[in-house]
XYZ file of C-alpha atoms in Angstrom:
334
model
C 22.873 107.351 8.302
C 25.636 105.225 10.456
C 25.619 102.021 10.035
C 27.657 99.184 11.824
C 26.973 96.693 9.174
C 25.880 96.410 5.516
C 25.211 93.438 3.465
C 25.555 93.899 -0.063
C 24.233 90.994 -2.383
C 26.960 90.906 -5.246
C 26.300 90.715 -9.080
C 27.541 91.385 -12.604
C 26.436 94.648 -12.897
C 23.927 95.520 -9.885
C 24.235 95.074 -6.334
C 21.851 95.360 -4.187
C 22.527 97.001 -0.160
C 20.729 95.956 3.043
C 21.520 97.690 6.710
C 20.052 98.986 9.442
C 21.276 102.083 11.242
C 21.419 103.005 14.859
C 17.660 104.545 14.765
C 16.294 101.220 13.715
C 15.773 102.800 9.734
C 16.116 100.357 7.024
C 18.521 100.859 4.094
C 17.663 98.965 1.217
C 19.167 100.361 -1.607
C 20.073 99.076 -5.610
C 23.090 99.890 -6.702
C 25.057 99.808 -10.316
C 29.024 98.757 -10.347
C 30.221 102.038 -11.308
C 28.617 103.667 -8.016
C 29.321 100.637 -5.878
C 32.323 102.178 -4.043
C 31.255 106.086 -4.162
C 27.831 104.699 -2.304
C 29.489 102.348 -0.082
C 31.801 105.306 0.728
C 29.004 107.290 1.765
C 27.258 104.581 4.008
C 30.711 104.096 5.785
C 29.659 101.032 7.398
C 32.200 99.600 9.817
C 31.466 96.285 8.635
C 30.303 94.814 5.293
C 29.399 91.200 4.631
C 28.914 89.410 1.615
C 28.869 85.789 0.158
C 31.772 84.004 -0.655
C 30.954 83.755 -4.394
C 31.784 85.327 -7.856
C 34.382 88.208 -7.432
C 33.897 88.399 -3.202
C 37.455 88.356 -2.827
C 38.041 91.360 -5.028
C 35.753 93.105 -3.391
C 36.327 92.404 -0.027
C 39.885 93.238 -0.858
C 38.914 96.774 -1.913
C 36.848 97.210 1.267
C 39.901 95.866 3.714
C 42.109 98.565 1.915
C 39.816 101.147 2.748
C 39.673 100.352 6.750
C 36.722 98.360 7.202
C 35.916 94.701 8.722
C 34.898 91.882 5.979
C 32.617 88.833 6.822
C 32.460 86.471 3.766
C 29.651 83.780 4.255
C 29.385 80.355 2.646
C 26.076 80.590 0.354
C 24.789 77.624 2.217
C 24.841 78.903 5.642
C 22.813 82.567 4.383
C 20.148 79.662 2.147
C 18.895 79.635 6.108
C 18.010 83.193 6.351
C 16.337 83.657 3.047
C 12.221 84.396 3.902
C 9.959 84.148 0.732
C 10.513 83.905 -2.950
C 14.461 84.803 -4.027
C 15.539 87.968 -4.879
C 18.171 90.444 -4.272
C 16.716 92.547 -2.024
C 15.407 89.325 0.080
C 19.248 87.812 -0.421
C 20.861 90.714 0.481
C 18.444 90.715 3.878
C 19.055 86.934 4.758
C 23.187 88.052 4.401
C 22.851 91.008 7.060
C 21.143 87.996 9.177
C 23.574 85.484 8.899
C 25.986 87.707 8.906
C 24.812 88.812 12.810
C 24.731 85.747 14.079
C 27.500 85.300 16.832
C 28.208 81.552 15.944
C 28.258 82.504 12.155
C 31.620 81.103 10.002
C 33.299 83.239 7.852
C 35.529 82.747 4.625
C 39.056 83.850 4.682
C 39.550 86.142 2.261
C 42.381 84.998 -0.343
C 45.089 87.162 -1.256
C 46.361 87.911 -4.797
C 48.498 85.663 -4.601
C 46.748 82.938 -3.807
C 43.989 83.759 -6.614
C 46.980 83.679 -9.096
C 48.198 80.578 -8.165
C 44.675 79.000 -8.204
C 43.604 80.725 -11.540
C 46.696 78.763 -13.073
C 45.323 75.706 -11.328
C 42.257 76.537 -12.789
C 43.551 77.139 -16.579
C 45.807 73.876 -16.230
C 42.181 71.772 -15.443
C 40.447 73.005 -18.519
C 43.049 72.078 -20.953
C 43.336 68.688 -19.062
C 39.216 68.506 -19.830
C 39.790 69.762 -23.244
C 42.558 66.845 -24.078
C 40.395 63.850 -22.465
C 37.178 65.067 -24.515
C 40.053 65.163 -27.621
C 40.735 61.950 -27.278
C 37.658 60.697 -26.980
C 36.627 61.765 -29.938
C 39.752 60.775 -31.574
C 39.282 57.590 -30.071
C 35.613 57.111 -30.959
C 36.183 57.763 -34.863
C 39.453 55.752 -35.471
C 36.801 53.097 -33.739
C 34.651 53.448 -36.825
C 37.478 52.468 -39.377
C 38.251 49.369 -37.350
C 40.880 50.946 -35.415
C 41.102 50.297 -31.278
C 43.684 52.105 -29.010
C 43.937 51.836 -25.250
C 42.583 54.014 -23.130
C 44.974 56.377 -20.891
C 46.491 60.164 -22.768
C 50.149 58.608 -23.103
C 49.060 55.148 -24.513
C 47.665 57.234 -26.821
C 49.823 60.224 -27.873
C 52.729 57.561 -28.046
C 50.784 54.990 -30.311
C 48.339 57.161 -32.223
C 50.440 58.731 -34.817
C 52.088 55.268 -35.942
C 48.739 53.822 -36.166
C 47.389 56.357 -38.246
C 50.038 56.399 -40.367
C 49.814 52.596 -41.166
C 46.652 52.433 -41.267
C 44.664 51.906 -44.467
C 42.968 55.082 -44.513
C 41.639 57.800 -47.325
C 43.213 60.608 -47.965
C 40.517 62.521 -46.666
C 40.480 60.572 -43.168
C 43.921 60.494 -42.697
C 44.098 64.651 -42.875
C 41.443 64.667 -40.616
C 42.858 62.700 -37.936
C 45.996 64.742 -38.394
C 44.540 67.606 -37.314
C 43.233 66.030 -34.575
C 46.593 65.195 -33.631
C 47.813 68.501 -34.251
C 45.539 69.849 -31.838
C 45.827 67.359 -29.282
C 50.170 68.442 -29.990
C 48.873 72.318 -28.967
C 46.952 71.041 -26.065
C 49.914 68.628 -24.445
C 52.608 71.526 -25.033
C 50.813 74.003 -23.189
C 50.078 72.030 -20.222
C 53.675 71.197 -20.173
C 53.889 74.585 -20.188
C 51.260 75.421 -16.971
C 52.926 72.361 -15.439
C 56.226 73.974 -15.646
C 54.975 77.275 -13.901
C 53.265 75.230 -10.786
C 56.452 73.650 -10.480
C 58.612 76.819 -10.574
C 56.099 78.758 -7.961
C 56.867 75.450 -6.000
C 60.174 75.570 -5.824
C 60.522 79.535 -4.950
C 57.932 78.642 -2.028
C 58.740 77.464 1.440
C 55.655 76.082 2.385
C 55.228 74.304 -0.677
C 58.118 72.862 -0.589
C 57.500 71.477 3.114
C 54.180 70.220 2.017
C 56.285 68.202 -1.289
C 57.860 65.797 1.324
C 54.506 64.258 1.539
C 54.048 61.285 0.103
C 51.895 61.147 -2.848
C 52.383 64.896 -2.822
C 53.939 66.901 -5.824
C 54.073 70.654 -6.453
C 50.250 70.818 -8.002
C 48.748 69.245 -4.872
C 51.323 71.352 -2.775
C 50.261 74.955 -4.586
C 46.399 74.063 -4.647
C 46.937 73.389 -1.014
C 48.615 76.664 -0.250
C 46.531 78.784 -2.601
C 42.901 77.622 -1.218
C 43.421 77.465 2.975
C 47.098 79.440 2.845
C 48.224 78.702 6.175
C 45.193 76.518 7.535
C 44.343 78.702 10.907
C 40.847 78.945 9.802
C 40.336 75.461 10.978
C 40.771 74.365 14.419
C 42.032 70.633 13.899
C 43.235 68.887 10.855
C 39.864 67.232 10.676
C 38.058 70.216 9.558
C 40.671 70.802 7.077
C 39.574 67.163 5.481
C 36.043 67.810 6.442
C 36.303 71.019 4.039
C 38.247 69.483 1.503
C 35.782 66.429 1.606
C 37.364 63.634 2.770
C 35.442 62.705 5.776
C 31.717 60.790 6.029
C 28.849 62.094 5.800
C 27.212 62.314 9.683
C 23.442 61.634 10.724
C 23.413 61.461 14.260
C 20.102 61.823 16.022
C 19.225 60.412 19.573
C 23.173 59.503 19.988
C 23.599 57.392 17.772
C 25.931 58.004 15.124
C 25.276 57.454 11.065
C 28.378 57.678 8.951
C 27.587 57.078 5.227
C 30.308 57.838 2.196
C 32.139 61.087 1.635
C 29.132 63.663 0.735
C 29.390 66.092 -2.124
C 30.257 69.525 -0.311
C 33.913 69.190 -0.599
C 36.911 71.202 -2.629
C 36.398 68.939 -5.741
C 39.376 69.838 -7.347
C 41.958 69.363 -4.066
C 40.081 66.147 -3.280
C 40.041 64.899 -6.734
C 43.924 65.707 -6.411
C 44.319 64.166 -2.861
C 43.465 61.445 -4.094
C 44.689 61.019 -7.292
C 48.241 61.348 -4.924
C 46.635 58.555 -2.953
C 46.240 56.163 -5.542
C 49.603 56.671 -6.799
C 51.639 55.864 -3.246
C 49.027 52.824 -2.997
C 49.512 50.932 -6.195
C 53.087 51.061 -4.849
C 53.021 49.169 -1.699
C 54.862 46.264 -2.748
C 58.465 48.649 -2.877
C 58.311 50.042 0.275
C 58.151 48.171 3.787
C 57.859 51.137 6.531
C 54.859 51.731 8.749
C 52.622 53.851 6.611
C 53.023 50.873 4.073
C 52.372 47.911 6.802
C 48.728 50.208 8.142
C 48.130 50.437 4.084
C 47.950 46.845 3.126
C 46.281 45.389 6.279
C 43.902 48.449 5.410
C 43.587 47.903 1.307
C 43.328 44.136 2.712
C 40.191 44.698 5.391
C 38.419 47.252 3.618
C 39.288 47.118 -0.220
C 41.823 49.683 -2.408
C 39.213 52.690 -2.714
C 38.548 53.106 0.626
C 42.042 52.790 1.653
C 42.816 55.287 -1.040
C 40.414 57.895 0.774
C 41.707 57.378 4.446
C 45.054 58.277 3.374
C 44.266 61.040 1.150
C 42.885 62.244 4.535
C 45.153 61.437 6.460
C 47.773 63.044 4.126
C 44.589 66.493 4.901
C 45.555 66.401 7.862
C 49.588 66.127 8.100
C 49.495 68.927 5.723
C 47.159 70.844 8.403
C 49.947 70.204 11.202
C 53.228 71.081 8.099
C 50.885 74.631 7.725
C 49.818 75.581 11.334
C 53.445 74.098 13.030
C 55.454 75.726 9.996
C 57.230 71.948 10.776
C 58.779 69.522 7.671
C 57.843 66.058 7.324
C 59.279 63.502 9.370
C 58.534 60.135 7.579
C 57.618 57.154 10.111
């Protein structure tokens, strides 16, 4: 069977293949994980299409190494082609139909280096979530003893040991809070270790060093951008990249009447969150600067408010980052 295009619905243990050969014969077959590579080599398609979901980039690198073209599609774009009730066979057929569209947009395949850095960021984010949960849990328990500590991890970690030592607590309560603080110290040590790894990666990568020159962009944001978009050439403009991150308003235009709302849920949530945190740090220190950017930001804060100004600055930062990535240029401050 000669296939130009083969669609694969990915799974953990079983995969469903779908394709139509030049004679119009339909292939619809369920394959186990152990036999997937063997079956695909037997079919020998020129192009393989998959949803950009879990393990997609791994399989894409395998097929690219075998000399085949790979098309990864955002699952949101595949959903429109699903006919009837959802199952693996229907999903594979929908992937085939979506990949055959001439105007379909595809997701670039990530390299192992990109996935290494993204995994580092995800591990760090998980530890920070655990640290926040542990701090909130400890603060809640301390409040039951009449001890109220300020919000914020650094204030809590600086004040909690002294407050617990000086408080009138039973031996059991004191041992419980000591154990919680030990867990917190361990989490903080692990986070600092990952932070040092990110800083080292940033200093070793020339693109990350150029991005880190942007106001509000440090090693964390610089490495996260490079890991997510590489050189940014899959986007036609900086606005496209900002929209993919989720920093532009939702648009609802009909009858020639454009309507813009707030920023939506379709986003790279991690990257958007980091860019907004960086923009907040810049806007919070406007009084210390008197350049063109600061003048624009002060006027924007006065006109639209603090939070909207933060999102606007994050949007501008993403667009400038796209220019630095695509043109391989250094940032020139206004």
